[in-house]
Amino acid sequence: MATDKPPRTVVGESDLRHLRNHSSDHLGTESVPDGRVLVIYTGGTIGMTRNDVGVLVPKANAIVKNLRKYPHMHDEEYATARFGSMGPLVLPLTATDSRRVVYNVLEYSPLCDSSNMTMDDWIRIANDIKQAYEHFDGFVVLHGTDTLSYTASALSFMLENLGKIVIITGSQVPIFDTRSDGLDNFLSSLIIAANYNIPEVCVYFGTNLMRGNRTSKISATAFNAFDSPNFPPLAKANIKIEVDYRVIFRSCSLTKFHVHASLNRNVGLLRIFPSITTHLVKAFLQPPIEGVVLQTYGAGNVPLNREDMINEFNEASKRGIIIVNITQCATGCVSGMYEPGKQLEEAGVISGFDMTPEAALTKLAYVLSKKEWDTETKRKIMQTNLRGELTSGRPPFLQDLDLVEAVARSLRISSTTEIVELGTILFPAMLNAAVIARDVVKLEMLRGYGADISQRNTDGRTALHIACCEGDLNVVQCLLRMGASVHIKDRFDRTPLIDAVEYDHYDIIKVLMQCGAHLHGSGYLIGEKMCAAAAVGNLKRLKSYDYANADLSQIEFSGRTPLHCAALHNKTQAIKFLLKHGVSADCKDKIGQTPLDLAKAAGSTEAVSLLSELEPTKNSVKTAR
């Protein structure tokens, strides 16, 4: 967290509970909602400082201390008034911002130079994201540049069914130097992570947001140090941040976010070069090696006159070693158009299409660690597009927007910018109309025409928001199978889950939870809503919150739980429900009263009878702070 205390390498449960409960504090009535970002600072040039002789070195706790001094990275006056002097960092709010960016920094100890990064570090980052996943809208990982693309590629596979954005960034020059690329990279990453629903592991560098498993470092000195050679940027951050939602990869499975915290380390990269010896190839393919990324010439070629080498690949494949063929070229892909490529296929070498070396190696480590798959399944998965890492069979773009273009022609619009803007108006309206009409066929057609299924209308609401209000389970499931995000917040800070809860659609709540939805925002505000339901005896609403995995003992601002309110207003059915679900009758509010005390004071006879029957708990009585 953002403090001057010694750094921790995990996010504590007590810290996350405090963050949830105090996310609004005494400024909770502010009209601009928060965008919460967790920054994981692993090390690298971006946070280094110069020592007495001018050499760049990592320094523990320096980054947060220095960020607090930068007015464009931290609104000290606002943050101190809301969170106290050692609370999270907060970006200044501009007139055009729809969300105020609040970010916590988790600093690793010791800080790690990227050249020292290992698979253990990737697992550590993935597990920290898992632990903090429900408490933040997005994640930024500050990382050294040398192995940044390896980390981004690995995380893209390890973070299964990802529904929130993870951005890996760094810099060529430290953020605290006078002339640095780090400041823009970090600032832009924070803004994108807090405001945009791009459920991918990305790399941000220069002005481009790129798919992480499509990137490679191309320069040791240029500020534009990374490129995505075979895939366009997901977004460009110039005066405006322009996101190309058509190319975003979305998980279409009805399962929740999961971290696969295991990788097979017996993998390697073998680059073909002139006069490479058979002995070297044979030695490379010996145990314990289980997977090899083979970097060949051009479109996947090896020397035609090297039958000895081909035989070694053939023998290794028969032993169960998976060999993936990718090109040494920066752009393009392997294909079977030349005879040498065909020879490799016949020897059991599989195509890696247009994967980068970083993506191919980390994917191989991920796939080989899946013990539930046999070798043939693993070979097929290596050639399957799991996270947008490869292009196979067809271009990675959806159909041309001919529907929008037809409307544009009728309106005599020819500007590309105006056509794109027209699509942002038409598609949400048509998607929402199809949802209300319960027309899943039309939803499929609109997606085929290029509609982003999670595109927002002017109120920031998506088709899934509307479907969760309408209550048609079939439409909700259809949208989720098409990749609709369960985490998008509208302008009122409501997610689809909140809509389902407040319309008491139990089946839809269960499906959303299955897909990784969770309650967002201040615990106090959620407690206030549950208390209101308990006060009027609204069992349906309390059950909705229970299905949404809410803490039914959650206090509101006065320290009262739903049981306090049910007791005060003599709502016996609500009392029975809450007690059945383990809510403590001993919790005291801010003036030291238990639910039984309130029931007695209000003359709630039935409530007094119910609560008086309870035996005192063995634990000490809790008092709301």
XYZ file of C-alpha atoms in Angstrom:
625
model
C 0.000 0.000 0.000
C 1.110 3.600 -0.402
C 2.897 4.213 2.903
C 6.379 4.876 4.191
C 6.376 1.605 6.105
C 8.540 -1.318 4.951
C 7.120 -2.710 1.692
C 5.142 -5.918 1.637
C 4.929 -8.432 -1.141
C 1.299 -9.362 -0.566
C -1.849 -7.322 -0.146
C -3.163 -8.020 3.354
C -6.803 -8.982 3.869
C -7.157 -6.315 6.578
C -5.840 -3.676 4.146
C -8.339 -4.719 1.481
C -11.200 -4.737 3.997
C -10.222 -1.233 5.125
C -10.047 -0.113 1.493
C -13.529 -1.493 0.797
C -15.088 0.054 3.908
C -13.362 3.420 3.683
C -13.394 3.925 -0.091
C -15.770 6.868 0.255
C -14.802 8.263 3.681
C -16.284 11.655 4.484
C -16.167 12.766 0.835
C -18.444 9.956 -0.333
C -20.960 12.403 -1.796
C -18.562 13.523 -4.548
C -20.313 13.363 -7.918
C -17.319 11.862 -9.745
C -16.856 8.146 -8.977
C -13.498 6.535 -8.303
C -11.434 4.397 -10.624
C -9.313 2.177 -8.374
C -5.919 0.941 -9.595
C -3.370 -1.281 -7.876
C 0.204 -0.526 -8.944
C 2.620 -3.423 -8.482
C 6.140 -2.013 -8.500
C 8.558 -4.870 -9.205
C 11.632 -2.764 -9.992
C 13.292 -1.570 -13.178
C 14.599 1.725 -14.484
C 11.308 3.588 -14.050
C 11.647 3.880 -10.264
C 15.423 4.150 -9.950
C 17.251 7.128 -8.481
C 20.816 8.332 -8.973
C 23.315 7.786 -6.174
C 26.142 10.127 -5.143
C 28.210 9.259 -8.220
C 25.294 9.511 -10.668
C 24.706 5.778 -11.127
C 21.116 4.524 -11.373
C 20.172 2.243 -8.471
C 16.889 0.933 -7.038
C 15.960 2.459 -3.685
C 13.291 1.007 -1.422
C 10.260 3.235 -0.718
C 11.620 6.030 -2.932
C 8.948 5.863 -5.617
C 5.960 6.539 -3.350
C 7.759 9.285 -1.410
C 8.675 11.032 -4.654
C 5.264 10.554 -6.281
C 3.653 12.362 -3.353
C 5.752 15.422 -4.269
C 4.619 15.473 -7.921
C 1.421 17.588 -8.218
C 0.468 16.014 -11.577
C 0.769 12.515 -10.057
C -0.809 13.216 -6.667
C -3.514 15.667 -5.527
C -2.139 16.075 -2.008
C -4.838 18.454 -0.738
C -7.717 16.230 -1.841
C -6.034 12.969 -0.815
C -5.128 14.244 2.659
C -8.655 15.530 3.291
C -10.195 12.258 2.183
C -7.740 9.532 3.181
C -5.218 11.152 5.506
C -1.582 11.957 4.850
C -0.472 8.344 4.320
C -3.427 7.082 2.331
C -3.461 6.076 -1.350
C -2.270 8.380 -4.102
C -4.813 10.305 -6.181
C -4.441 11.847 -9.624
C -5.645 15.446 -9.994
C -9.131 15.707 -11.500
C -9.559 17.608 -14.758
C -12.737 18.975 -16.270
C -12.923 16.134 -18.805
C -12.363 13.220 -16.392
C -15.295 10.892 -15.756
C -13.509 9.154 -12.868
C -11.039 10.197 -10.230
C -8.043 7.845 -10.340
C -7.113 6.515 -6.893
C -4.094 4.226 -6.816
C -2.238 2.153 -4.241
C 1.384 1.098 -4.733
C 2.509 -2.373 -3.723
C 6.315 -2.348 -3.755
C 8.253 -5.601 -3.926
C 11.158 -6.221 -1.607
C 13.780 -6.569 -2.788
C 13.208 -4.662 -6.015
C 14.031 -6.849 -8.991
C 16.047 -5.922 -12.063
C 14.154 -7.233 -15.070
C 17.152 -9.249 -16.258
C 16.802 -11.245 -13.015
C 13.104 -12.016 -13.586
C 12.138 -15.690 -13.386
C 8.966 -17.742 -13.629
C 8.690 -17.468 -9.843
C 8.306 -13.696 -10.214
C 5.560 -14.137 -12.816
C 3.706 -16.435 -10.416
C 4.163 -13.912 -7.610
C 2.692 -11.078 -9.694
C -0.222 -13.264 -10.823
C -1.030 -14.272 -7.236
C -0.949 -10.668 -6.017
C -3.397 -9.703 -8.778
C -5.593 -12.619 -7.742
C -5.645 -11.546 -4.105
C -6.529 -7.933 -4.932
C -8.731 -8.661 -7.961
C -12.126 -7.795 -6.477
C -10.941 -4.558 -4.877
C -9.570 -2.749 -7.934
C -10.810 -1.782 -11.398
C -7.441 -2.272 -13.058
C -3.804 -3.111 -12.443
C -0.518 -1.498 -13.505
C 2.748 -3.432 -13.191
C 5.916 -1.312 -13.206
C 8.662 -3.460 -14.681
C 12.128 -3.270 -16.177
C 12.135 -3.285 -19.962
C 14.555 -6.122 -20.755
C 12.141 -8.970 -19.970
C 8.913 -6.977 -19.916
C 7.432 -8.765 -22.953
C 8.131 -12.164 -21.396
C 6.258 -11.155 -18.234
C 3.347 -9.699 -20.220
C 3.071 -12.837 -22.352
C 3.266 -15.175 -19.359
C 0.629 -13.258 -17.402
C -1.716 -13.266 -20.401
C -1.862 -17.068 -20.208
C -1.744 -17.440 -16.425
C -4.613 -14.989 -15.802
C -7.444 -17.155 -17.119
C -10.840 -15.600 -17.953
C -9.468 -12.151 -17.175
C -12.197 -9.531 -16.912
C -10.123 -6.467 -15.982
C -7.205 -4.658 -17.549
C -3.613 -5.371 -16.542
C -1.004 -2.988 -17.990
C 2.730 -3.662 -17.888
C 4.866 -0.576 -18.377
C 8.314 0.804 -17.629
C 10.684 3.367 -19.045
C 14.043 3.932 -20.645
C 14.794 6.829 -18.279
C 13.798 7.005 -14.573
C 10.527 8.735 -13.829
C 12.268 11.248 -11.560
C 14.795 12.419 -14.151
C 14.101 15.792 -15.713
C 13.614 14.316 -19.185
C 11.857 10.977 -18.830
C 9.500 8.768 -20.755
C 8.501 7.113 -17.487
C 6.163 9.869 -16.356
C 3.972 9.694 -19.474
C 4.031 5.892 -19.551
C 2.966 5.628 -15.908
C 0.376 8.403 -16.017
C -1.272 7.126 -19.199
C -1.304 3.571 -17.852
C -3.089 4.720 -14.693
C -5.725 6.658 -16.621
C -6.411 3.772 -19.021
C -6.504 1.172 -16.236
C -9.033 3.209 -14.244
C -11.335 4.179 -17.103
C -11.366 1.583 -19.894
C -12.747 -1.940 -19.998
C -10.043 -3.800 -21.907
C -9.905 -7.277 -20.305
C -6.397 -8.100 -21.484
C -2.815 -8.088 -20.284
C -1.366 -5.124 -22.154
C 1.913 -3.297 -22.601
C 1.902 0.501 -22.674
C 4.877 2.304 -24.155
C 5.273 5.532 -26.067
C 1.702 6.371 -26.995
C 0.528 2.831 -27.741
C -1.415 0.328 -25.680
C -0.523 -3.074 -27.146
C -1.619 -6.637 -26.526
C 1.022 -7.960 -24.153
C 1.604 -11.299 -25.862
C 2.114 -9.550 -29.219
C 4.963 -7.305 -28.108
C 8.736 -7.421 -28.336
C 11.402 -4.953 -27.274
C 12.868 -3.437 -30.433
C 15.238 -0.781 -29.095
C 17.635 -0.394 -26.186
C 17.693 3.396 -26.464
C 14.522 4.722 -28.150
C 11.540 5.890 -26.121
C 9.328 3.812 -28.420
C 11.135 0.720 -27.209
C 8.324 -1.788 -27.841
C 6.392 -2.801 -30.896
C 3.535 -5.125 -31.739
C 4.765 -6.262 -35.155
C 1.893 -8.511 -36.239
C -1.065 -6.846 -34.547
C -2.354 -3.252 -34.363
C -2.396 -1.301 -31.094
C -5.468 -1.729 -28.905
C -5.457 1.995 -28.158
C -3.524 5.153 -28.919
C -3.062 7.855 -26.297
C -2.642 11.200 -27.977
C -4.765 14.245 -27.123
C -7.611 11.739 -26.807
C -7.346 8.088 -25.872
C -8.747 6.192 -28.856
C -9.581 2.531 -28.225
C -10.190 0.115 -31.100
C -12.764 -2.099 -29.408
C -13.071 -4.294 -32.518
C -9.684 -5.907 -31.918
C -9.966 -6.465 -28.162
C -9.847 -10.116 -27.150
C -12.639 -11.098 -24.759
C -13.092 -14.356 -22.919
C -16.368 -15.960 -24.038
C -16.534 -18.727 -21.434
C -19.062 -18.634 -18.605
C -16.413 -19.052 -15.912
C -14.844 -16.647 -13.448
C -11.332 -15.258 -13.257
C -8.723 -17.810 -12.209
C -4.941 -17.781 -11.826
C -3.033 -20.784 -13.141
C -0.021 -20.460 -10.844
C 2.099 -23.185 -12.397
C 4.559 -23.176 -15.303
C 6.746 -25.861 -16.864
C 10.382 -24.739 -16.757
C 11.710 -27.396 -19.138
C 11.278 -25.244 -22.236
C 13.778 -23.421 -24.424
C 14.455 -21.362 -27.539
C 16.574 -22.830 -30.350
C 17.529 -20.492 -33.168
C 18.637 -22.008 -36.470
C 21.811 -20.493 -37.905
C 24.112 -21.415 -40.796
C 26.272 -24.502 -40.062
C 24.450 -25.336 -36.844
C 25.685 -28.781 -35.845
C 23.600 -31.879 -35.379
C 25.386 -32.467 -32.085
C 24.187 -29.108 -30.763
C 20.580 -29.801 -31.855
C 20.676 -33.288 -30.350
C 22.102 -32.013 -27.077
C 19.431 -29.317 -26.879
C 16.647 -31.891 -27.303
C 17.812 -34.152 -24.487
C 15.966 -34.516 -21.132
C 14.765 -32.693 -19.152
C 13.617 -30.578 -22.128
C 9.888 -31.006 -22.852
C 9.173 -28.148 -25.223
C 11.165 -26.159 -27.761
C 10.450 -22.973 -29.657
C 12.318 -23.366 -32.948
C 13.200 -20.078 -34.633
C 13.648 -20.771 -38.342
C 14.440 -18.727 -41.419
C 11.794 -16.702 -43.244
C 8.439 -18.458 -43.545
C 9.558 -21.401 -41.415
C 12.503 -22.844 -43.310
C 15.573 -24.906 -42.394
C 18.366 -26.094 -44.717
C 17.042 -28.625 -47.267
C 20.261 -30.656 -47.156
C 20.180 -31.254 -43.391
C 18.332 -34.556 -43.142
C 20.382 -35.296 -40.007
C 18.856 -32.319 -38.227
C 15.315 -33.126 -39.422
C 15.750 -36.655 -38.052
C 16.637 -35.249 -34.625
C 13.434 -33.201 -34.621
C 11.464 -36.258 -35.700
C 12.928 -38.438 -32.936
C 12.279 -35.727 -30.324
C 8.652 -35.392 -31.426
C 8.180 -39.142 -31.111
C 9.480 -38.910 -27.532
C 6.715 -36.410 -26.750
C 8.717 -33.202 -26.982
C 6.581 -30.404 -28.434
C 8.495 -28.352 -31.010
C 6.893 -25.092 -32.174
C 8.117 -23.429 -35.345
C 8.199 -19.607 -35.485
C 10.000 -17.219 -37.791
C 13.162 -15.304 -36.940
C 11.712 -12.305 -38.776
C 10.174 -9.442 -36.815
C 6.990 -9.532 -38.902
C 5.144 -12.228 -40.816
C 4.536 -15.856 -39.946
C 5.556 -19.419 -40.737
C 3.696 -21.285 -43.454
C 3.939 -24.507 -45.377
C 4.466 -22.816 -48.740
C 8.092 -23.987 -49.061
C 9.480 -27.532 -49.051
C 11.664 -27.088 -45.906
C 8.597 -26.062 -43.921
C 6.778 -29.160 -45.146
C 9.697 -31.317 -44.030
C 9.430 -29.923 -40.516
C 5.677 -30.613 -40.440
C 6.291 -34.214 -41.490
C 8.862 -34.489 -38.688
C 6.207 -33.539 -36.126
C 7.129 -29.871 -35.731
C 3.979 -27.760 -35.319
C 3.354 -24.244 -36.573
C 3.492 -21.293 -34.212
C 2.002 -19.064 -36.929
C 2.889 -15.415 -36.101
C 3.641 -15.739 -32.379
C 6.504 -13.729 -30.945
C 9.351 -15.705 -29.325
C 8.212 -14.405 -25.915
C 4.618 -15.520 -26.464
C 5.576 -18.907 -27.898
C 7.950 -19.717 -25.031
C 5.620 -18.646 -22.220
C 2.617 -20.316 -23.855
C 4.594 -23.530 -24.114
C 5.488 -23.301 -20.401
C 1.804 -22.725 -19.611
C 0.417 -25.492 -21.829
C 2.961 -28.091 -20.709
C 2.036 -27.416 -17.070
C -1.571 -28.503 -17.708
C -1.473 -32.039 -16.329
C -5.059 -32.746 -17.361
C -4.155 -32.545 -21.073
C -2.429 -35.335 -22.988
C 0.372 -34.616 -25.470
C -1.891 -34.481 -28.518
C -4.221 -32.023 -26.792
C -1.253 -29.849 -25.844
C -0.075 -29.826 -29.467
C -3.537 -28.688 -30.593
C -3.751 -26.011 -27.889
C -0.367 -24.623 -28.948
C -1.897 -23.977 -32.378
C -5.106 -22.511 -30.928
C -5.619 -18.814 -30.343
C -6.049 -18.685 -26.537
C -5.505 -14.996 -25.723
C -5.138 -13.316 -29.096
C -1.480 -14.352 -29.314
C -1.631 -15.751 -32.844
C -3.401 -15.304 -36.138
C -4.480 -18.546 -37.762
C -6.631 -19.027 -40.813
C -8.141 -15.535 -40.987
C -7.205 -11.954 -40.125
C -7.830 -10.926 -36.525
C -10.391 -8.299 -37.533
C -14.159 -8.493 -37.466
C -16.271 -7.810 -40.540
C -16.180 -4.363 -42.058
C -18.730 -2.003 -40.601
C -20.859 -2.139 -43.768
C -24.069 -1.611 -41.784
C -22.771 1.641 -40.335
C -21.270 2.610 -43.677
C -24.657 2.150 -45.349
C -26.251 4.524 -42.832
C -23.339 6.909 -43.275
C -23.842 6.982 -47.039
C -27.533 7.784 -46.602
C -26.538 10.666 -44.320
C -23.793 11.711 -46.759
C -21.075 11.145 -44.180
C -17.683 10.255 -45.630
C -15.194 11.130 -42.896
C -13.646 8.059 -41.240
C -13.846 9.763 -37.841
C -17.540 10.551 -38.314
C -18.285 6.980 -39.441
C -16.616 5.558 -36.339
C -18.534 8.041 -34.183
C -21.766 7.003 -35.894
C -21.034 3.410 -34.935
C -20.661 4.389 -31.266
C -24.178 5.868 -31.429
C -25.964 3.264 -33.548
C -24.603 0.035 -32.134
C -25.464 0.610 -28.442
C -28.977 1.673 -29.409
C -29.469 -1.392 -31.617
C -27.938 -3.756 -29.057
C -30.183 -2.403 -26.319
C -33.252 -2.636 -28.557
C -32.408 -6.280 -29.323
C -32.044 -6.995 -25.597
C -35.430 -5.475 -24.777
C -36.977 -7.452 -27.660
C -35.188 -10.590 -26.357
C -33.853 -11.132 -29.889
C -30.636 -13.174 -29.541
C -30.436 -13.673 -33.308
C -30.191 -9.923 -33.834
C -27.528 -9.700 -31.130
C -25.421 -12.243 -33.028
C -25.960 -10.344 -36.283
C -24.895 -7.051 -34.730
C -21.731 -8.604 -33.397
C -21.031 -9.933 -36.884
C -21.334 -6.396 -38.221
C -18.630 -5.258 -35.854
C -20.547 -4.137 -32.769
C -18.584 -4.292 -29.533
C -20.912 -6.293 -27.309
C -19.747 -4.252 -24.295
C -20.135 -0.886 -26.018
C -21.654 1.782 -23.772
C -24.481 4.195 -24.447
C -24.421 7.855 -23.381
C -25.087 6.842 -19.773
C -22.216 4.370 -19.840
C -24.604 1.421 -19.755
C -24.063 -1.712 -21.801
C -26.438 -4.268 -23.255
C -25.663 -6.484 -20.257
C -26.813 -3.751 -17.852
C -30.138 -3.584 -19.706
C -30.476 -7.372 -19.856
C -29.913 -7.671 -16.094
C -32.727 -5.193 -15.499
C -35.040 -6.936 -17.986
C -34.429 -10.294 -16.322
C -34.223 -12.627 -19.325
C -31.650 -15.294 -18.390
C -31.311 -16.513 -22.010
C -30.325 -13.031 -23.241
C -27.860 -12.566 -20.366
C -26.199 -15.911 -21.118
C -26.054 -15.051 -24.833
C -24.281 -11.753 -24.090
C -21.839 -13.437 -21.719
C -21.004 -16.096 -24.324
C -20.248 -13.264 -26.748
C -17.759 -11.792 -24.279
C -19.824 -9.119 -22.500
C -17.966 -7.711 -19.499
C -19.467 -8.109 -16.031
C -17.258 -5.357 -14.581
C -18.241 -2.251 -16.557
C -19.611 0.591 -14.424
C -22.092 3.077 -15.849
C -22.094 6.796 -15.082
C -23.969 6.024 -11.852
C -21.217 3.571 -10.800
C -23.546 0.578 -11.245
C -22.402 -2.765 -12.617
C -24.701 -5.347 -14.233
C -24.612 -7.273 -10.941
C -26.021 -4.300 -9.028
C -28.865 -4.094 -11.570
C -29.607 -7.798 -11.140
C -29.535 -7.444 -7.341
C -31.849 -4.448 -7.287
C -34.336 -6.223 -9.561
C -34.016 -9.463 -7.536
C -33.218 -11.675 -10.536
C -31.694 -14.595 -8.636
C -30.802 -16.799 -11.610
C -29.038 -13.905 -13.314
C -27.120 -13.037 -10.137
C -25.889 -16.642 -9.969
C -24.752 -16.624 -13.624
C -22.955 -13.293 -13.205
C -21.192 -14.588 -10.094
C -20.209 -17.710 -12.020
C -18.588 -15.415 -14.593
C -16.573 -13.527 -11.979
C -18.874 -10.620 -11.115
C -18.574 -9.162 -7.639
C -19.939 -6.233 -5.681
C -18.009 -3.017 -6.226
C -17.621 0.096 -4.167
C -17.715 1.100 -0.531
C -18.736 -1.560 1.957
C -20.466 1.150 3.961
C -22.715 2.019 1.016
C -23.551 -1.636 0.423
C -24.306 -1.949 4.142
C -26.590 1.074 3.915
C -28.597 -0.543 1.126
C -28.911 -3.825 3.018
C -29.956 -1.946 6.155
C -32.669 -0.179 4.173
C -33.919 -3.554 2.917
C -33.871 -5.016 6.433
C -35.708 -1.996 7.858
C -38.711 -2.639 5.601
C -38.452 -6.420 5.822
C -37.491 -6.859 2.160
C -36.408 -10.511 2.250
C -36.128 -10.713 -1.539
C -33.486 -7.991 -1.538
C -31.561 -9.512 1.356
C -31.547 -12.842 -0.505
C -30.266 -11.052 -3.626
C -27.354 -9.619 -1.672
C -26.690 -13.034 -0.167
C -26.551 -14.605 -3.661
C -24.160 -11.787 -4.639
C -21.844 -12.892 -1.810
C -22.354 -9.724 0.239
C -21.318 -9.729 3.889
C -24.711 -9.617 5.640
C -22.912 -8.342 8.763
C -21.588 -5.315 6.863
C -22.018 -2.089 8.815
C -23.176 1.220 7.400
C -21.844 4.645 8.377
C -23.464 4.670 11.829
C -22.007 1.249 12.611
C -25.326 -0.558 12.335
C -25.756 -3.901 10.604
C -28.890 -5.054 8.762
C -29.786 -6.926 11.959
C -29.811 -3.651 13.908
C -32.302 -2.187 11.430
C -34.494 -5.286 11.308
C -34.617 -5.325 15.121
C -35.373 -1.620 15.392
C -38.331 -1.945 13.010
C -39.546 -5.313 14.359
C -39.101 -7.187 11.061
C -39.076 -10.714 12.434
C -38.693 -12.578 9.120
C -35.650 -10.478 8.264
C -34.219 -11.143 11.741
C -34.678 -14.904 11.320
C -33.071 -14.795 7.866
C -30.046 -12.819 9.070
C -29.527 -14.985 12.147
C -29.796 -18.126 10.011
C -26.995 -16.730 7.815
C -24.637 -16.234 10.725
C -25.048 -12.526 11.430
C -23.804 -11.715 14.939
C -26.333 -10.296 17.396
C -23.555 -8.861 19.582
C -22.179 -6.170 17.268
C -22.508 -2.665 18.739
C -23.105 0.458 16.676
C -21.268 3.755 17.177
C -23.296 4.636 20.263
C -22.692 1.197 21.778
C -26.083 -0.398 21.139
C -26.718 -3.982 20.044
C -29.710 -5.057 17.920
C -31.447 -6.181 21.119
C -30.884 -2.764 22.726
C -32.521 -1.060 19.736
C -35.446 -3.496 19.758
C -36.075 -2.799 23.463
C -35.811 0.973 22.969
C -38.288 0.877 20.072
C -40.707 -1.473 21.809
C -40.276 -4.107 19.078
C -41.769 -6.956 21.113
C -41.314 -9.824 18.639
C -37.760 -8.758 17.876
C -36.932 -8.605 21.590
C -38.314 -12.111 22.023
C -36.269 -13.517 19.147
C -33.002 -11.870 20.161
C -33.390 -12.600 23.876
C -33.457 -16.312 23.139
C -29.916 -16.218 21.788
C -27.110 -17.386 24.043
C -24.243 -14.881 24.487
C -21.365 -15.632 22.149
C -18.090 -16.846 23.553
C -16.188 -14.175 21.681
C -15.769 -10.671 22.951
C -18.443 -8.208 21.902
C -17.573 -6.288 18.740
C -18.004 -2.542 18.655
C -18.248 -0.553 15.438
C -15.416 1.891 15.038
